[in-house]
Amino acid sequence: HHARIAKEAKRTVKDALARKEWSTAMSSLVQLVELFPEKEKYRSMLDQVARKITKLATTLKADGKHAEALAELDAIPPHYQSGSYREERSELEDLLFLRKLVAASPFAEPVVGAALDRLRAITPHDEKVHLLAGRFNKVRATRPTLGYHIYPAWMKGLPGIFSQAITPSCLPSDLP
């Protein structure tokens, strides 16, 4: 039974590596490491694939595909996660959280400004984040408080523009 599983896992790894499907290779390599803990070859391959997945996630993040990058990182089991994995994952979780916070905040509250400042720090080359922060700061500086709301609306009537402005991949479809 183990021989059949091992043979299938080896074939899957070989095919997945040839196609550069790192997540598929990872799951089969985990099986091989568990079946043959004494074989350093499988552990070494697993470490290499984990680095490839982390690198792919970094590329996806740079392209504004944050949810996809996070999904790739999910393929790495906890006991094979490196320091660079944890850094990437933490930054991606921050990005997604901050984007959700900003998208759900129609009023120019201080927390929105802080979230936009953090987004600019994490994604310094994202011109759309800079434009949003500029709009937020302008509204915050020039509009008086209105009615029951302490803070002025800064997105009113512009949710479509706002949602497409946050990253090239569009905010709503990219959020899990």
PDB file of N, CA and C in Angstrom, residues 62-141:
ATOM      1  N   ALA A  62       3.663  41.753  -5.520  1.00  0.00           N
ATOM      2  CA  ALA A  62       4.163  42.918  -6.250  1.00  0.00           C
ATOM      3  C   ALA A  62       3.241  43.297  -7.408  1.00  0.00           C
ATOM      4  N   ASP A  63       2.556  42.298  -7.968  1.00  0.00           N
ATOM      5  CA  ASP A  63       1.605  42.537  -9.064  1.00  0.00           C
ATOM      6  C   ASP A  63       0.221  42.952  -8.566  1.00  0.00           C
ATOM      7  N   GLY A  64       0.070  43.104  -7.248  1.00  0.00           N
ATOM      8  CA  GLY A  64      -1.213  43.509  -6.682  1.00  0.00           C
ATOM      9  C   GLY A  64      -2.187  42.369  -6.493  1.00  0.00           C
ATOM     10  N   LYS A  65      -1.733  41.132  -6.632  1.00  0.00           N
ATOM     11  CA  LYS A  65      -2.606  39.956  -6.497  1.00  0.00           C
ATOM     12  C   LYS A  65      -2.433  39.375  -5.091  1.00  0.00           C
ATOM     13  N   HIS A  66      -2.889  40.135  -4.105  1.00  0.00           N
ATOM     14  CA  HIS A  66      -2.627  39.797  -2.706  1.00  0.00           C
ATOM     15  C   HIS A  66      -3.332  38.525  -2.250  1.00  0.00           C
ATOM     16  N   ALA A  67      -4.599  38.362  -2.601  1.00  0.00           N
ATOM     17  CA  ALA A  67      -5.329  37.157  -2.180  1.00  0.00           C
ATOM     18  C   ALA A  67      -4.735  35.914  -2.822  1.00  0.00           C
ATOM     19  N   GLU A  68      -4.319  36.006  -4.085  1.00  0.00           N
ATOM     20  CA  GLU A  68      -3.684  34.868  -4.759  1.00  0.00           C
ATOM     21  C   GLU A  68      -2.355  34.521  -4.096  1.00  0.00           C
ATOM     22  N   ALA A  69      -1.602  35.539  -3.725  1.00  0.00           N
ATOM     23  CA  ALA A  69      -0.322  35.307  -3.057  1.00  0.00           C
ATOM     24  C   ALA A  69      -0.534  34.586  -1.729  1.00  0.00           C
ATOM     25  N   LEU A  70      -1.533  35.011  -0.984  1.00  0.00           N
ATOM     26  CA  LEU A  70      -1.840  34.372   0.293  1.00  0.00           C
ATOM     27  C   LEU A  70      -2.263  32.921   0.083  1.00  0.00           C
ATOM     28  N   ALA A  71      -3.044  32.660  -0.961  1.00  0.00           N
ATOM     29  CA  ALA A  71      -3.475  31.291  -1.269  1.00  0.00           C
ATOM     30  C   ALA A  71      -2.273  30.402  -1.599  1.00  0.00           C
ATOM     31  N   GLU A  72      -1.305  30.934  -2.319  1.00  0.00           N
ATOM     32  CA  GLU A  72      -0.092  30.156  -2.617  1.00  0.00           C
ATOM     33  C   GLU A  72       0.644  29.796  -1.327  1.00  0.00           C
ATOM     34  N   LEU A  73       0.781  30.765  -0.432  1.00  0.00           N
ATOM     35  CA  LEU A  73       1.496  30.515   0.827  1.00  0.00           C
ATOM     36  C   LEU A  73       0.794  29.457   1.674  1.00  0.00           C
ATOM     37  N   ASP A  74      -0.515  29.343   1.531  1.00  0.00           N
ATOM     38  CA  ASP A  74      -1.259  28.342   2.299  1.00  0.00           C
ATOM     39  C   ASP A  74      -0.842  26.914   1.962  1.00  0.00           C
ATOM     40  N   ALA A  75      -0.173  26.723   0.826  1.00  0.00           N
ATOM     41  CA  ALA A  75       0.267  25.382   0.424  1.00  0.00           C
ATOM     42  C   ALA A  75       1.433  24.868   1.277  1.00  0.00           C
ATOM     43  N   ILE A  76       2.106  25.763   1.989  1.00  0.00           N
ATOM     44  CA  ILE A  76       3.260  25.355   2.799  1.00  0.00           C
ATOM     45  C   ILE A  76       2.780  24.975   4.196  1.00  0.00           C
ATOM     46  N   PRO A  77       2.946  23.692   4.581  1.00  0.00           N
ATOM     47  CA  PRO A  77       2.516  23.266   5.922  1.00  0.00           C
ATOM     48  C   PRO A  77       3.284  24.003   7.030  1.00  0.00           C
ATOM     49  N   PRO A  78       2.664  24.190   8.182  1.00  0.00           N
ATOM     50  CA  PRO A  78       3.275  24.983   9.262  1.00  0.00           C
ATOM     51  C   PRO A  78       4.712  24.609   9.620  1.00  0.00           C
ATOM     52  N   HIS A  79       5.036  23.328   9.706  1.00  0.00           N
ATOM     53  CA  HIS A  79       6.385  22.980  10.153  1.00  0.00           C
ATOM     54  C   HIS A  79       7.436  23.110   9.048  1.00  0.00           C
ATOM     55  N   TYR A  80       7.056  23.589   7.866  1.00  0.00           N
ATOM     56  CA  TYR A  80       8.019  23.843   6.788  1.00  0.00           C
ATOM     57  C   TYR A  80       8.075  25.327   6.429  1.00  0.00           C
ATOM     58  N   GLN A  81       7.504  26.158   7.272  1.00  0.00           N
ATOM     59  CA  GLN A  81       7.469  27.591   7.012  1.00  0.00           C
ATOM     60  C   GLN A  81       8.732  28.266   7.535  1.00  0.00           C
ATOM     61  N   SER A  82       9.333  29.093   6.677  1.00  0.00           N
ATOM     62  CA  SER A  82      10.573  29.786   7.031  1.00  0.00           C
ATOM     63  C   SER A  82      10.277  31.190   7.554  1.00  0.00           C
ATOM     64  N   GLY A  83      11.328  31.881   7.924  1.00  0.00           N
ATOM     65  CA  GLY A  83      11.186  33.270   8.359  1.00  0.00           C
ATOM     66  C   GLY A  83      10.676  34.156   7.239  1.00  0.00           C
ATOM     67  N   SER A  84      11.156  33.942   6.015  1.00  0.00           N
ATOM     68  CA  SER A  84      10.693  34.758   4.888  1.00  0.00           C
ATOM     69  C   SER A  84       9.220  34.480   4.593  1.00  0.00           C
ATOM     70  N   TYR A  85       8.796  33.224   4.789  1.00  0.00           N
ATOM     71  CA  TYR A  85       7.376  32.883   4.639  1.00  0.00           C
ATOM     72  C   TYR A  85       6.545  33.710   5.621  1.00  0.00           C
ATOM     73  N   ARG A  86       6.972  33.722   6.885  1.00  0.00           N
ATOM     74  CA  ARG A  86       6.213  34.430   7.916  1.00  0.00           C
ATOM     75  C   ARG A  86       6.155  35.935   7.637  1.00  0.00           C
ATOM     76  N   GLU A  87       7.252  36.498   7.131  1.00  0.00           N
ATOM     77  CA  GLU A  87       7.273  37.926   6.783  1.00  0.00           C
ATOM     78  C   GLU A  87       6.286  38.220   5.652  1.00  0.00           C
ATOM     79  N   GLU A  88       6.334  37.409   4.600  1.00  0.00           N
ATOM     80  CA  GLU A  88       5.419  37.600   3.460  1.00  0.00           C
ATOM     81  C   GLU A  88       3.968  37.467   3.908  1.00  0.00           C
ATOM     82  N   ARG A  89       3.683  36.425   4.676  1.00  0.00           N
ATOM     83  CA  ARG A  89       2.316  36.170   5.110  1.00  0.00           C
ATOM     84  C   ARG A  89       1.799  37.327   5.974  1.00  0.00           C
ATOM     85  N   SER A  90       2.624  37.789   6.891  1.00  0.00           N
ATOM     86  CA  SER A  90       2.232  38.885   7.777  1.00  0.00           C
ATOM     87  C   SER A  90       1.935  40.152   6.963  1.00  0.00           C
ATOM     88  N   GLU A  91       2.798  40.449   5.997  1.00  0.00           N
ATOM     89  CA  GLU A  91       2.590  41.645   5.189  1.00  0.00           C
ATOM     90  C   GLU A  91       1.330  41.522   4.331  1.00  0.00           C
ATOM     91  N   LEU A  92       1.092  40.343   3.761  1.00  0.00           N
ATOM     92  CA  LEU A  92      -0.112  40.133   2.950  1.00  0.00           C
ATOM     93  C   LEU A  92      -1.378  40.234   3.792  1.00  0.00           C
ATOM     94  N   GLU A  93      -1.353  39.659   4.989  1.00  0.00           N
ATOM     95  CA  GLU A  93      -2.515  39.764   5.874  1.00  0.00           C
ATOM     96  C   GLU A  93      -2.771  41.224   6.244  1.00  0.00           C
ATOM     97  N   ASP A  94      -1.686  41.985   6.493  1.00  0.00           N
ATOM     98  CA  ASP A  94      -1.822  43.415   6.773  1.00  0.00           C
ATOM     99  C   ASP A  94      -2.459  44.135   5.590  1.00  0.00           C
ATOM    100  N   LEU A  95      -1.952  43.856   4.386  1.00  0.00           N
ATOM    101  CA  LEU A  95      -2.486  44.504   3.183  1.00  0.00           C
ATOM    102  C   LEU A  95      -3.971  44.240   3.022  1.00  0.00           C
ATOM    103  N   LEU A  96      -4.368  42.990   3.129  1.00  0.00           N
ATOM    104  CA  LEU A  96      -5.776  42.650   2.947  1.00  0.00           C
ATOM    105  C   LEU A  96      -6.648  43.276   4.028  1.00  0.00           C
ATOM    106  N   PHE A  97      -6.173  43.246   5.260  1.00  0.00           N
ATOM    107  CA  PHE A  97      -6.931  43.861   6.354  1.00  0.00           C
ATOM    108  C   PHE A  97      -7.093  45.360   6.131  1.00  0.00           C
ATOM    109  N   LEU A  98      -5.998  46.033   5.811  1.00  0.00           N
ATOM    110  CA  LEU A  98      -6.049  47.483   5.626  1.00  0.00           C
ATOM    111  C   LEU A  98      -6.934  47.864   4.444  1.00  0.00           C
ATOM    112  N   ARG A  99      -6.871  47.093   3.374  1.00  0.00           N
ATOM    113  CA  ARG A  99      -7.707  47.379   2.209  1.00  0.00           C
ATOM    114  C   ARG A  99      -9.187  47.188   2.549  1.00  0.00           C
ATOM    115  N   LYS A 100      -9.497  46.152   3.315  1.00  0.00           N
ATOM    116  CA  LYS A 100     -10.887  45.947   3.729  1.00  0.00           C
ATOM    117  C   LYS A 100     -11.348  47.097   4.627  1.00  0.00           C
ATOM    118  N   LEU A 101     -10.489  47.508   5.542  1.00  0.00           N
ATOM    119  CA  LEU A 101     -10.819  48.603   6.453  1.00  0.00           C
ATOM    120  C   LEU A 101     -11.105  49.886   5.680  1.00  0.00           C
ATOM    121  N   VAL A 102     -10.229  50.237   4.754  1.00  0.00           N
ATOM    122  CA  VAL A 102     -10.404  51.461   3.974  1.00  0.00           C
ATOM    123  C   VAL A 102     -11.665  51.369   3.119  1.00  0.00           C
ATOM    124  N   ALA A 103     -11.884  50.221   2.485  1.00  0.00           N
ATOM    125  CA  ALA A 103     -13.051  50.055   1.612  1.00  0.00           C
ATOM    126  C   ALA A 103     -14.360  50.157   2.377  1.00  0.00           C
ATOM    127  N   ALA A 104     -14.343  49.790   3.641  1.00  0.00           N
ATOM    128  CA  ALA A 104     -15.567  49.787   4.442  1.00  0.00           C
ATOM    129  C   ALA A 104     -15.760  51.073   5.232  1.00  0.00           C
ATOM    130  N   SER A 105     -14.923  52.072   4.988  1.00  0.00           N
ATOM    131  CA  SER A 105     -14.962  53.303   5.785  1.00  0.00           C
ATOM    132  C   SER A 105     -15.304  54.515   4.921  1.00  0.00           C
ATOM    133  N   PRO A 106     -16.586  54.874   4.859  1.00  0.00           N
ATOM    134  CA  PRO A 106     -16.976  56.001   4.006  1.00  0.00           C
ATOM    135  C   PRO A 106     -16.657  57.371   4.597  1.00  0.00           C
ATOM    136  N   PHE A 107     -16.330  57.423   5.872  1.00  0.00           N
ATOM    137  CA  PHE A 107     -16.074  58.713   6.506  1.00  0.00           C
ATOM    138  C   PHE A 107     -14.579  58.895   6.758  1.00  0.00           C
ATOM    139  N   ALA A 108     -14.138  60.129   6.704  1.00  0.00           N
ATOM    140  CA  ALA A 108     -12.725  60.461   6.819  1.00  0.00           C
ATOM    141  C   ALA A 108     -12.272  60.423   8.285  1.00  0.00           C
ATOM    142  N   GLU A 109     -12.336  59.258   8.858  1.00  0.00           N
ATOM    143  CA  GLU A 109     -11.937  59.060  10.252  1.00  0.00           C
ATOM    144  C   GLU A 109     -10.421  58.898  10.353  1.00  0.00           C
ATOM    145  N   PRO A 110      -9.837  59.226  11.491  1.00  0.00           N
ATOM    146  CA  PRO A 110      -8.388  59.096  11.644  1.00  0.00           C
ATOM    147  C   PRO A 110      -7.861  57.682  11.349  1.00  0.00           C
ATOM    148  N   VAL A 111      -8.636  56.666  11.699  1.00  0.00           N
ATOM    149  CA  VAL A 111      -8.172  55.300  11.462  1.00  0.00           C
ATOM    150  C   VAL A 111      -7.985  55.029   9.964  1.00  0.00           C
ATOM    151  N   VAL A 112      -8.807  55.650   9.118  1.00  0.00           N
ATOM    152  CA  VAL A 112      -8.681  55.484   7.672  1.00  0.00           C
ATOM    153  C   VAL A 112      -7.378  56.125   7.194  1.00  0.00           C
ATOM    154  N   GLY A 113      -7.091  57.311   7.722  1.00  0.00           N
ATOM    155  CA  GLY A 113      -5.828  57.976   7.374  1.00  0.00           C
ATOM    156  C   GLY A 113      -4.632  57.134   7.781  1.00  0.00           C
ATOM    157  N   ALA A 114      -4.695  56.558   8.973  1.00  0.00           N
ATOM    158  CA  ALA A 114      -3.598  55.704   9.439  1.00  0.00           C
ATOM    159  C   ALA A 114      -3.468  54.464   8.555  1.00  0.00           C
ATOM    160  N   ALA A 115      -4.608  53.878   8.160  1.00  0.00           N
ATOM    161  CA  ALA A 115      -4.578  52.700   7.289  1.00  0.00           C
ATOM    162  C   ALA A 115      -3.975  53.052   5.932  1.00  0.00           C
ATOM    163  N   LEU A 116      -4.350  54.199   5.375  1.00  0.00           N
ATOM    164  CA  LEU A 116      -3.784  54.618   4.090  1.00  0.00           C
ATOM    165  C   LEU A 116      -2.285  54.902   4.204  1.00  0.00           C
ATOM    166  N   ASP A 117      -1.864  55.495   5.317  1.00  0.00           N
ATOM    167  CA  ASP A 117      -0.423  55.724   5.529  1.00  0.00           C
ATOM    168  C   ASP A 117       0.332  54.407   5.565  1.00  0.00           C
ATOM    169  N   ARG A 118      -0.242  53.418   6.245  1.00  0.00           N
ATOM    170  CA  ARG A 118       0.408  52.095   6.323  1.00  0.00           C
ATOM    171  C   ARG A 118       0.430  51.426   4.949  1.00  0.00           C
ATOM    172  N   LEU A 119      -0.662  51.541   4.192  1.00  0.00           N
ATOM    173  CA  LEU A 119      -0.689  50.989   2.835  1.00  0.00           C
ATOM    174  C   LEU A 119       0.384  51.631   1.959  1.00  0.00           C
ATOM    175  N   ARG A 120       0.544  52.941   2.096  1.00  0.00           N
ATOM    176  CA  ARG A 120       1.596  53.615   1.308  1.00  0.00           C
ATOM    177  C   ARG A 120       2.980  53.112   1.701  1.00  0.00           C
ATOM    178  N   ALA A 121       3.175  52.827   2.985  1.00  0.00           N
ATOM    179  CA  ALA A 121       4.477  52.318   3.435  1.00  0.00           C
ATOM    180  C   ALA A 121       4.737  50.904   2.910  1.00  0.00           C
ATOM    181  N   ILE A 122       3.712  50.074   2.906  1.00  0.00           N
ATOM    182  CA  ILE A 122       3.866  48.679   2.457  1.00  0.00           C
ATOM    183  C   ILE A 122       3.976  48.603   0.930  1.00  0.00           C
ATOM    184  N   THR A 123       3.219  49.461   0.223  1.00  0.00           N
ATOM    185  CA  THR A 123       3.208  49.434  -1.247  1.00  0.00           C
ATOM    186  C   THR A 123       3.618  50.802  -1.783  1.00  0.00           C
ATOM    187  N   PRO A 124       4.896  51.155  -1.624  1.00  0.00           N
ATOM    188  CA  PRO A 124       5.333  52.510  -1.983  1.00  0.00           C
ATOM    189  C   PRO A 124       5.221  52.837  -3.472  1.00  0.00           C
ATOM    190  N   HIS A 125       5.146  51.826  -4.330  1.00  0.00           N
ATOM    191  CA  HIS A 125       5.095  52.084  -5.772  1.00  0.00           C
ATOM    192  C   HIS A 125       3.681  52.024  -6.334  1.00  0.00           C
ATOM    193  N   ASP A 126       2.693  51.834  -5.474  1.00  0.00           N
ATOM    194  CA  ASP A 126       1.307  51.770  -5.937  1.00  0.00           C
ATOM    195  C   ASP A 126       0.751  53.194  -6.008  1.00  0.00           C
ATOM    196  N   GLU A 127       0.748  53.735  -7.209  1.00  0.00           N
ATOM    197  CA  GLU A 127       0.319  55.116  -7.421  1.00  0.00           C
ATOM    198  C   GLU A 127      -1.132  55.336  -7.008  1.00  0.00           C
ATOM    199  N   LYS A 128      -1.966  54.314  -7.171  1.00  0.00           N
ATOM    200  CA  LYS A 128      -3.379  54.454  -6.847  1.00  0.00           C
ATOM    201  C   LYS A 128      -3.596  54.621  -5.341  1.00  0.00           C
ATOM    202  N   VAL A 129      -2.787  53.951  -4.541  1.00  0.00           N
ATOM    203  CA  VAL A 129      -2.875  54.134  -3.087  1.00  0.00           C
ATOM    204  C   VAL A 129      -2.481  55.572  -2.740  1.00  0.00           C
ATOM    205  N   HIS A 130      -1.452  56.096  -3.394  1.00  0.00           N
ATOM    206  CA  HIS A 130      -1.041  57.486  -3.147  1.00  0.00           C
ATOM    207  C   HIS A 130      -2.149  58.461  -3.542  1.00  0.00           C
ATOM    208  N   LEU A 131      -2.816  58.189  -4.667  1.00  0.00           N
ATOM    209  CA  LEU A 131      -3.919  59.059  -5.090  1.00  0.00           C
ATOM    210  C   LEU A 131      -5.077  59.027  -4.091  1.00  0.00           C
ATOM    211  N   LEU A 132      -5.400  57.830  -3.594  1.00  0.00           N
ATOM    212  CA  LEU A 132      -6.470  57.714  -2.594  1.00  0.00           C
ATOM    213  C   LEU A 132      -6.110  58.453  -1.314  1.00  0.00           C
ATOM    214  N   ALA A 133      -4.857  58.301  -0.890  1.00  0.00           N
ATOM    215  CA  ALA A 133      -4.422  58.987   0.331  1.00  0.00           C
ATOM    216  C   ALA A 133      -4.498  60.507   0.139  1.00  0.00           C
ATOM    217  N   GLY A 134      -4.130  60.963  -1.049  1.00  0.00           N
ATOM    218  CA  GLY A 134      -4.221  62.394  -1.345  1.00  0.00           C
ATOM    219  C   GLY A 134      -5.659  62.880  -1.296  1.00  0.00           C
ATOM    220  N   ARG A 135      -6.569  62.104  -1.876  1.00  0.00           N
ATOM    221  CA  ARG A 135      -7.995  62.462  -1.852  1.00  0.00           C
ATOM    222  C   ARG A 135      -8.493  62.498  -0.412  1.00  0.00           C
ATOM    223  N   PHE A 136      -8.143  61.466   0.344  1.00  0.00           N
ATOM    224  CA  PHE A 136      -8.573  61.398   1.746  1.00  0.00           C
ATOM    225  C   PHE A 136      -8.079  62.636   2.511  1.00  0.00           C
ATOM    226  N   ASN A 137      -6.799  62.952   2.370  1.00  0.00           N
ATOM    227  CA  ASN A 137      -6.218  64.073   3.110  1.00  0.00           C
ATOM    228  C   ASN A 137      -6.840  65.404   2.696  1.00  0.00           C
ATOM    229  N   LYS A 138      -7.144  65.552   1.411  1.00  0.00           N
ATOM    230  CA  LYS A 138      -7.775  66.781   0.930  1.00  0.00           C
ATOM    231  C   LYS A 138      -9.173  66.939   1.530  1.00  0.00           C
ATOM    232  N   VAL A 139      -9.954  65.869   1.496  1.00  0.00           N
ATOM    233  CA  VAL A 139     -11.310  65.912   2.062  1.00  0.00           C
ATOM    234  C   VAL A 139     -11.227  66.203   3.550  1.00  0.00           C
ATOM    235  N   ARG A 140     -10.330  65.531   4.207  1.00  0.00           N
ATOM    236  CA  ARG A 140     -10.172  65.682   5.665  1.00  0.00           C
ATOM    237  C   ARG A 140      -9.801  67.128   6.022  1.00  0.00           C
ATOM    238  N   ALA A 141      -8.971  67.748   5.208  1.00  0.00           N
ATOM    239  CA  ALA A 141      -8.493  69.104   5.507  1.00  0.00           C
ATOM    240  C   ALA A 141      -9.503  70.189   5.122  1.00  0.00           C
TER     241      ALA A 141
END
